[in-house]
Short mmCIF file of C-alpha atoms and ligand atoms in Angstrom, two decimals:
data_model
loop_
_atom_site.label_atom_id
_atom_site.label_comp_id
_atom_site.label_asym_id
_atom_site.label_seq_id
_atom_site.Cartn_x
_atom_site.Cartn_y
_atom_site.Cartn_z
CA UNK S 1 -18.45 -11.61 12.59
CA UNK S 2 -15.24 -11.15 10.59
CA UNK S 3 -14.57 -7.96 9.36
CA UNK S 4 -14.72 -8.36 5.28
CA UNK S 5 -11.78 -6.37 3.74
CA UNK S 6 -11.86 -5.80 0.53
CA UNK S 7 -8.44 -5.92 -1.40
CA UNK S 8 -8.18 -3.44 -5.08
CA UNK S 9 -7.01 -5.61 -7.63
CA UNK S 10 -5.11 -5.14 -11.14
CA UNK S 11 -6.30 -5.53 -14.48
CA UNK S 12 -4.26 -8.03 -16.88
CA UNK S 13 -5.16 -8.17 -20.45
CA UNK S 14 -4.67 -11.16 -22.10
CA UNK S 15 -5.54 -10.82 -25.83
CA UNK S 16 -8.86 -9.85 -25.91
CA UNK S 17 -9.65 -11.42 -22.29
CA UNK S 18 -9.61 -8.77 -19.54
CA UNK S 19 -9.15 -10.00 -15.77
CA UNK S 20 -9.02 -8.28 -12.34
CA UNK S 21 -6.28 -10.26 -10.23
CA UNK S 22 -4.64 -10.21 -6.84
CA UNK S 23 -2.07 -11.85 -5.17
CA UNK S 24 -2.83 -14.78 -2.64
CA UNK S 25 -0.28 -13.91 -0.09
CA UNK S 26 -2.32 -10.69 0.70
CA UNK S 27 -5.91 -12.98 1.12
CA UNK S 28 -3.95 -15.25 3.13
CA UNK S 29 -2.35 -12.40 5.07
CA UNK S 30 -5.50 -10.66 5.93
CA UNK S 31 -7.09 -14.19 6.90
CA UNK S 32 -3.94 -14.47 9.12
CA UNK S 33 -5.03 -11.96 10.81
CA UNK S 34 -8.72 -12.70 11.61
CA UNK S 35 -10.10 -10.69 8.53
CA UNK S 36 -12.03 -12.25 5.67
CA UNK S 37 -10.57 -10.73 2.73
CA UNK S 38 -13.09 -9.65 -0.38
CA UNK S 39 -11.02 -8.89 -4.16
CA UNK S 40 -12.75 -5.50 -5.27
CA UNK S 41 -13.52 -5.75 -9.56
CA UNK S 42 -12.27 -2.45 -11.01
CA UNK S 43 -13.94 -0.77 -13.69
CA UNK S 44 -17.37 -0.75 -11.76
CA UNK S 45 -20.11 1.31 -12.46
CA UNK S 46 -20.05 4.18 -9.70
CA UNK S 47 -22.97 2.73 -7.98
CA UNK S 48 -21.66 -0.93 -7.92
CA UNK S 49 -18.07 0.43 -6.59
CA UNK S 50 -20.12 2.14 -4.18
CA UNK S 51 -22.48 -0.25 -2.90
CA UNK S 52 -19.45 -2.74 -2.37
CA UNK S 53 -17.49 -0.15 -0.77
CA UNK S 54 -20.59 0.46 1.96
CA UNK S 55 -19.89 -3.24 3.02
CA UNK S 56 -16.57 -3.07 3.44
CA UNK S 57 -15.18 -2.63 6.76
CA UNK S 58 -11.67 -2.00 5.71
CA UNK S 59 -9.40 -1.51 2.24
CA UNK S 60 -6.14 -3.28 1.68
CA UNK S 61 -4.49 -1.13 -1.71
CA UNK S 62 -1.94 -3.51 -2.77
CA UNK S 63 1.54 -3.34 -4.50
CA UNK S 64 1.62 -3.33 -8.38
CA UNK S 65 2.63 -1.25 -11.45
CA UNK S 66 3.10 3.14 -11.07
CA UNK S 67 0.80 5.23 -10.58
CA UNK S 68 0.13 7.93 -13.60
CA UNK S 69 1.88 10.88 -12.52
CA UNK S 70 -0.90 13.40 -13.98
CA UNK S 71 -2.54 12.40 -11.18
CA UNK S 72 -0.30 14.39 -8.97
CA UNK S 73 0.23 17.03 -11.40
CA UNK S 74 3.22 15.66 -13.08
CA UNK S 75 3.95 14.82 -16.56
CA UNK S 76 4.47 11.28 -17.51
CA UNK S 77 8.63 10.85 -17.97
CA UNK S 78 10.54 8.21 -19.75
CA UNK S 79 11.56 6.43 -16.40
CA UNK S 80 8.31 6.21 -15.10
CA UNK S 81 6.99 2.65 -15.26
CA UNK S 82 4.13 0.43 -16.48
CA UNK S 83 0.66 2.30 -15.96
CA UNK S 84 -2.89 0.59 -14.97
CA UNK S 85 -5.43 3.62 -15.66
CA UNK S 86 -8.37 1.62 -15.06
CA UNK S 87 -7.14 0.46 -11.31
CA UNK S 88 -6.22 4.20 -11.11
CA UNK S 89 -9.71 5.08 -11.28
CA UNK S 90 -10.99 2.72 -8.80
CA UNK S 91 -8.37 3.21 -6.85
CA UNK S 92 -9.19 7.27 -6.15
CA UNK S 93 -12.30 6.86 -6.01
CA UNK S 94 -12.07 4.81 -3.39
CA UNK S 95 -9.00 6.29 -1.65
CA UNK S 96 -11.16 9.70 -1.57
CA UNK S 97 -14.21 7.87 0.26
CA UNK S 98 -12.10 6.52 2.80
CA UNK S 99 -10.38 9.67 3.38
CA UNK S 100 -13.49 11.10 3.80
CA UNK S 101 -15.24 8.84 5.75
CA UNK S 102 -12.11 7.32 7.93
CA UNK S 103 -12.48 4.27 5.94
CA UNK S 104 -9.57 1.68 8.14
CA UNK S 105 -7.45 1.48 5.28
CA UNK S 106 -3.98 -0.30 4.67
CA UNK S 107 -1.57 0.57 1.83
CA UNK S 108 1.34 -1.32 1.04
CA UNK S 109 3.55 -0.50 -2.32
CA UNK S 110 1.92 0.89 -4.53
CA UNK S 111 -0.65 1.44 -1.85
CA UNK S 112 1.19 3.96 0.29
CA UNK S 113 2.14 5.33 -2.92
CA UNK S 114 -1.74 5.91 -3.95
CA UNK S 115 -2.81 6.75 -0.78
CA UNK S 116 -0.48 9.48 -0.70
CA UNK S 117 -1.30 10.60 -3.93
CA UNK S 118 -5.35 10.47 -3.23
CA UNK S 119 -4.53 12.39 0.00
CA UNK S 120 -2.79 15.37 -2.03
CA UNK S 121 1.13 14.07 -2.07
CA UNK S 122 3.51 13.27 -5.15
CA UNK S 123 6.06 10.98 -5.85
CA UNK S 124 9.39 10.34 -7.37
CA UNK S 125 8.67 8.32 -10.57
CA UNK S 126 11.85 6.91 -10.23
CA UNK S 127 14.34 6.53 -7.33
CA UNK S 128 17.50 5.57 -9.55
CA UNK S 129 17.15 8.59 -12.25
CA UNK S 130 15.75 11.12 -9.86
CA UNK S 131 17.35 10.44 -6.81
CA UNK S 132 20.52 9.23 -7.70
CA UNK S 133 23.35 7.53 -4.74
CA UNK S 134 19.75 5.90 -2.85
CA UNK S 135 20.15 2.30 -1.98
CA UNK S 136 18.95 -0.45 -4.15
CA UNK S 137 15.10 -0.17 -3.68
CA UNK S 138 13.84 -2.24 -6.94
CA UNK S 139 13.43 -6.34 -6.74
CA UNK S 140 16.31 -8.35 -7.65
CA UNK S 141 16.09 -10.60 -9.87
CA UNK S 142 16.46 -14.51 -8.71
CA UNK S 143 15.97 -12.92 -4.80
CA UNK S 144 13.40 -14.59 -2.62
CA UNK S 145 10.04 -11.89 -2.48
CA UNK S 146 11.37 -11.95 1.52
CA UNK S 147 14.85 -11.04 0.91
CA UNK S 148 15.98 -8.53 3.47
CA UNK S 149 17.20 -5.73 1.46
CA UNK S 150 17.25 -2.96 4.00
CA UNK S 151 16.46 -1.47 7.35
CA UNK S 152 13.53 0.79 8.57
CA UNK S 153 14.22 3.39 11.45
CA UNK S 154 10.57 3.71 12.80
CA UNK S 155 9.39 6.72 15.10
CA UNK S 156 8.26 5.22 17.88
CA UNK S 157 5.06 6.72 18.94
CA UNK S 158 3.72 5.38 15.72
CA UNK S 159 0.96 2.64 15.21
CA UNK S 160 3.97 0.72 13.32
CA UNK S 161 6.59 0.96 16.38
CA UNK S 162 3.22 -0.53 18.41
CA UNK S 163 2.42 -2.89 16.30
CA UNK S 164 5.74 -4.57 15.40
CA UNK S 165 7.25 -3.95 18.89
CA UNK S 166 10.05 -2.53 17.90
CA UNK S 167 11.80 0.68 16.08
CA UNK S 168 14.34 -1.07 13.72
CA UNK S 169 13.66 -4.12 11.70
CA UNK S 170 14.72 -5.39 8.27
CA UNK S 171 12.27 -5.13 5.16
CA UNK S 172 12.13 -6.85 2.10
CA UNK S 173 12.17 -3.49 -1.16
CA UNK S 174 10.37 -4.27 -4.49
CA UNK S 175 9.80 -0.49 -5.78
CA UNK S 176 11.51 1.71 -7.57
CA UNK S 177 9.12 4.41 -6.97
CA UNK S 178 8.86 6.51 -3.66
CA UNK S 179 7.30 9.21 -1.93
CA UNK S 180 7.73 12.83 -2.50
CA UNK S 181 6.03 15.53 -1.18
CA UNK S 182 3.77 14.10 1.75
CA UNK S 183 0.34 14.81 1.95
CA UNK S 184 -0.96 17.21 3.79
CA UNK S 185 -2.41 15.19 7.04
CA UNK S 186 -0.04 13.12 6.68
CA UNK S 187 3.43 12.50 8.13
CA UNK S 188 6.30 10.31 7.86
CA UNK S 189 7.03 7.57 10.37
CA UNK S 190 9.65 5.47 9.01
CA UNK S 191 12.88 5.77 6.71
CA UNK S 192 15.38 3.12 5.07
CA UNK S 193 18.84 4.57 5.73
CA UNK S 194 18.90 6.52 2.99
CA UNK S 195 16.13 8.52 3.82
CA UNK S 196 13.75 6.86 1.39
CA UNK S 197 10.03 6.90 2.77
CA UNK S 198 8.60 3.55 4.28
CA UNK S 199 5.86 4.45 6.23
CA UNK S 200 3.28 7.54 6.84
CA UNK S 201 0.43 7.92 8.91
CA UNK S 202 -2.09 10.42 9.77
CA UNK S 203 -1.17 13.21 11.96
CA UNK S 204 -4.67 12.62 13.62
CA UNK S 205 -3.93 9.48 15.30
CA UNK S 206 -7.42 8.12 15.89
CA UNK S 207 -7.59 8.20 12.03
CA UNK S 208 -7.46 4.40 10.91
CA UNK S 209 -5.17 4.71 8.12
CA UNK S 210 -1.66 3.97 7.59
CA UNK S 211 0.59 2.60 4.50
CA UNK S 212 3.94 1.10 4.24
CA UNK S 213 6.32 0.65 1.52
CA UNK S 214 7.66 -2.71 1.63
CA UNK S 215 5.67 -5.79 1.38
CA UNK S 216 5.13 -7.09 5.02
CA UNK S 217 2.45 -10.28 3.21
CA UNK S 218 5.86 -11.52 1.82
CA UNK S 219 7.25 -11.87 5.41
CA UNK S 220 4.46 -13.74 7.65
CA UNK S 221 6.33 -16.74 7.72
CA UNK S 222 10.04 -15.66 7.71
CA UNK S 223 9.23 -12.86 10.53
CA UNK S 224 5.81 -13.42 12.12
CA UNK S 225 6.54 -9.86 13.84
CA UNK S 226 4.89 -9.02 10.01
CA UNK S 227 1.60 -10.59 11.04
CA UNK S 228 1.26 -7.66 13.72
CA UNK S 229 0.38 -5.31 10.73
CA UNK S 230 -2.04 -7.05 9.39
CA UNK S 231 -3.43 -7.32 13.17
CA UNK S 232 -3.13 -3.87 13.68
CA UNK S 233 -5.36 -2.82 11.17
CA UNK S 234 -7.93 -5.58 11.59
CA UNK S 235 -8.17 -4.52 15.13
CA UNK S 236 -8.74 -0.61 13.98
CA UNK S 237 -11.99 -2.13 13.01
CA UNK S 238 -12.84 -4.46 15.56
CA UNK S 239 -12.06 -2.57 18.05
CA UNK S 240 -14.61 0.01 17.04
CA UNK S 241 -17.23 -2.05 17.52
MN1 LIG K 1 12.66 0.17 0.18
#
């Protein structure tokens, strides 16, 4: 049996029609990768969020708009970006189960982002006006969503060093958000040059939980090496049964 892996989506109003959307290239990346992937409704009663949650075998939090920083204590400043309370909600709620319960869980964008965040962390609500001199994080304009905008330095010991095979490799960067303060049970385990955060894991390694920054989905096809994290994380699950 394929592990189902349910993927948070975003809300998108449209007039009076509301929808709950996800991208295709993270479906198509987690069936890559031997996982059937599941799009999780947001604004579910607690009981209906639950009950899909208890079928789930693993969550994939992907990218999308900022987090709202009273979440991690912060007030909400004028270079903070677009904010999506109700995916916010669903979001925690399920972040904190997982945490709880060692949910496998993937974050990637906005996912690292939330998971550290739902783990206790904080985060810069804006690279350019808070961290000034940083490379160019945000999407360019007209650039392909694979566009190599920057290196990683990865420690190697990590479950992203195993998985990709090596500790260097060239990401695509379409945020202009970043991590903070890292949660506690948490730790950093790769960098862009400038010292902006890319990757954290748990300090407990059997823990199946890990997040990256930049968007690996985009990158299946231009550097199959990407497929490996999708892999990775299927096989925290399989490989516990
Ligand atoms: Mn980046």
């Amino acid at each position: 049996m394929k592990p189902l892996i349910g993927i948070t989506t975003r809300s998108q109003l449209e007039g009076d029609l509301s929808r709950y959307t996800g991208l295709a290239t993270y479906t198509r990346a987690v069936d890559l990768a031997g996982g059937a992937p599941v799009l999780i409704p947001l604004a579910l009663s607690g009981d209906a969020l639950r009950a899909l949650y208890d079928r789930l075998d693993g969550l994939l939090f992907q990218g999308g708009v900022d987090v709202h920083p009273k979440e991690y204590g912060e007030t909400l400043e004028p270079y903070c970006g677009e904010i999506d309370a109700i995916r916010d909600a669903t979001e925690l709620t399920l972040l904190r189960w997982a945490l709880a319960e060692n949910k496998p869980t993937l974050g990637i964008c906005r996912g690292i982002q939330m998971l550290n965040v739902a783990a206790g962390g904080s985060l810069y609500q804006d690279i350019p006006a808070q961290l000034p001199g940083k490379l160019h994080h945000a999407h360019v304009k007209g650039n392909p969503y694979d566009f190599h905008a920057h290196t990683i330095e990865i420690e190697a010991n990590s479950r992203l060093a195993r998985a990709l095979g090596v500790t260097q490799i060239a990401v695509n960067s379409l945020h202009h958000q970043a991590l903070k303060q890292i949660a506690p049970g948490f730790h950093v385990t790769a960098r862009a040059p400038d010292g902006i955060v890319e990757a954290i894991e748990p300090d407990d390694a059997r823990r199946p939980i890990f997040a990256v920054q930049f968007h690996p989905e985009w990158m299946v096809d231009s550097d199959p090496r990407m497929r490996e994290i999708f892999k990775a994380f299927v096989q925290t699950i399989i490989g516990d049964r």
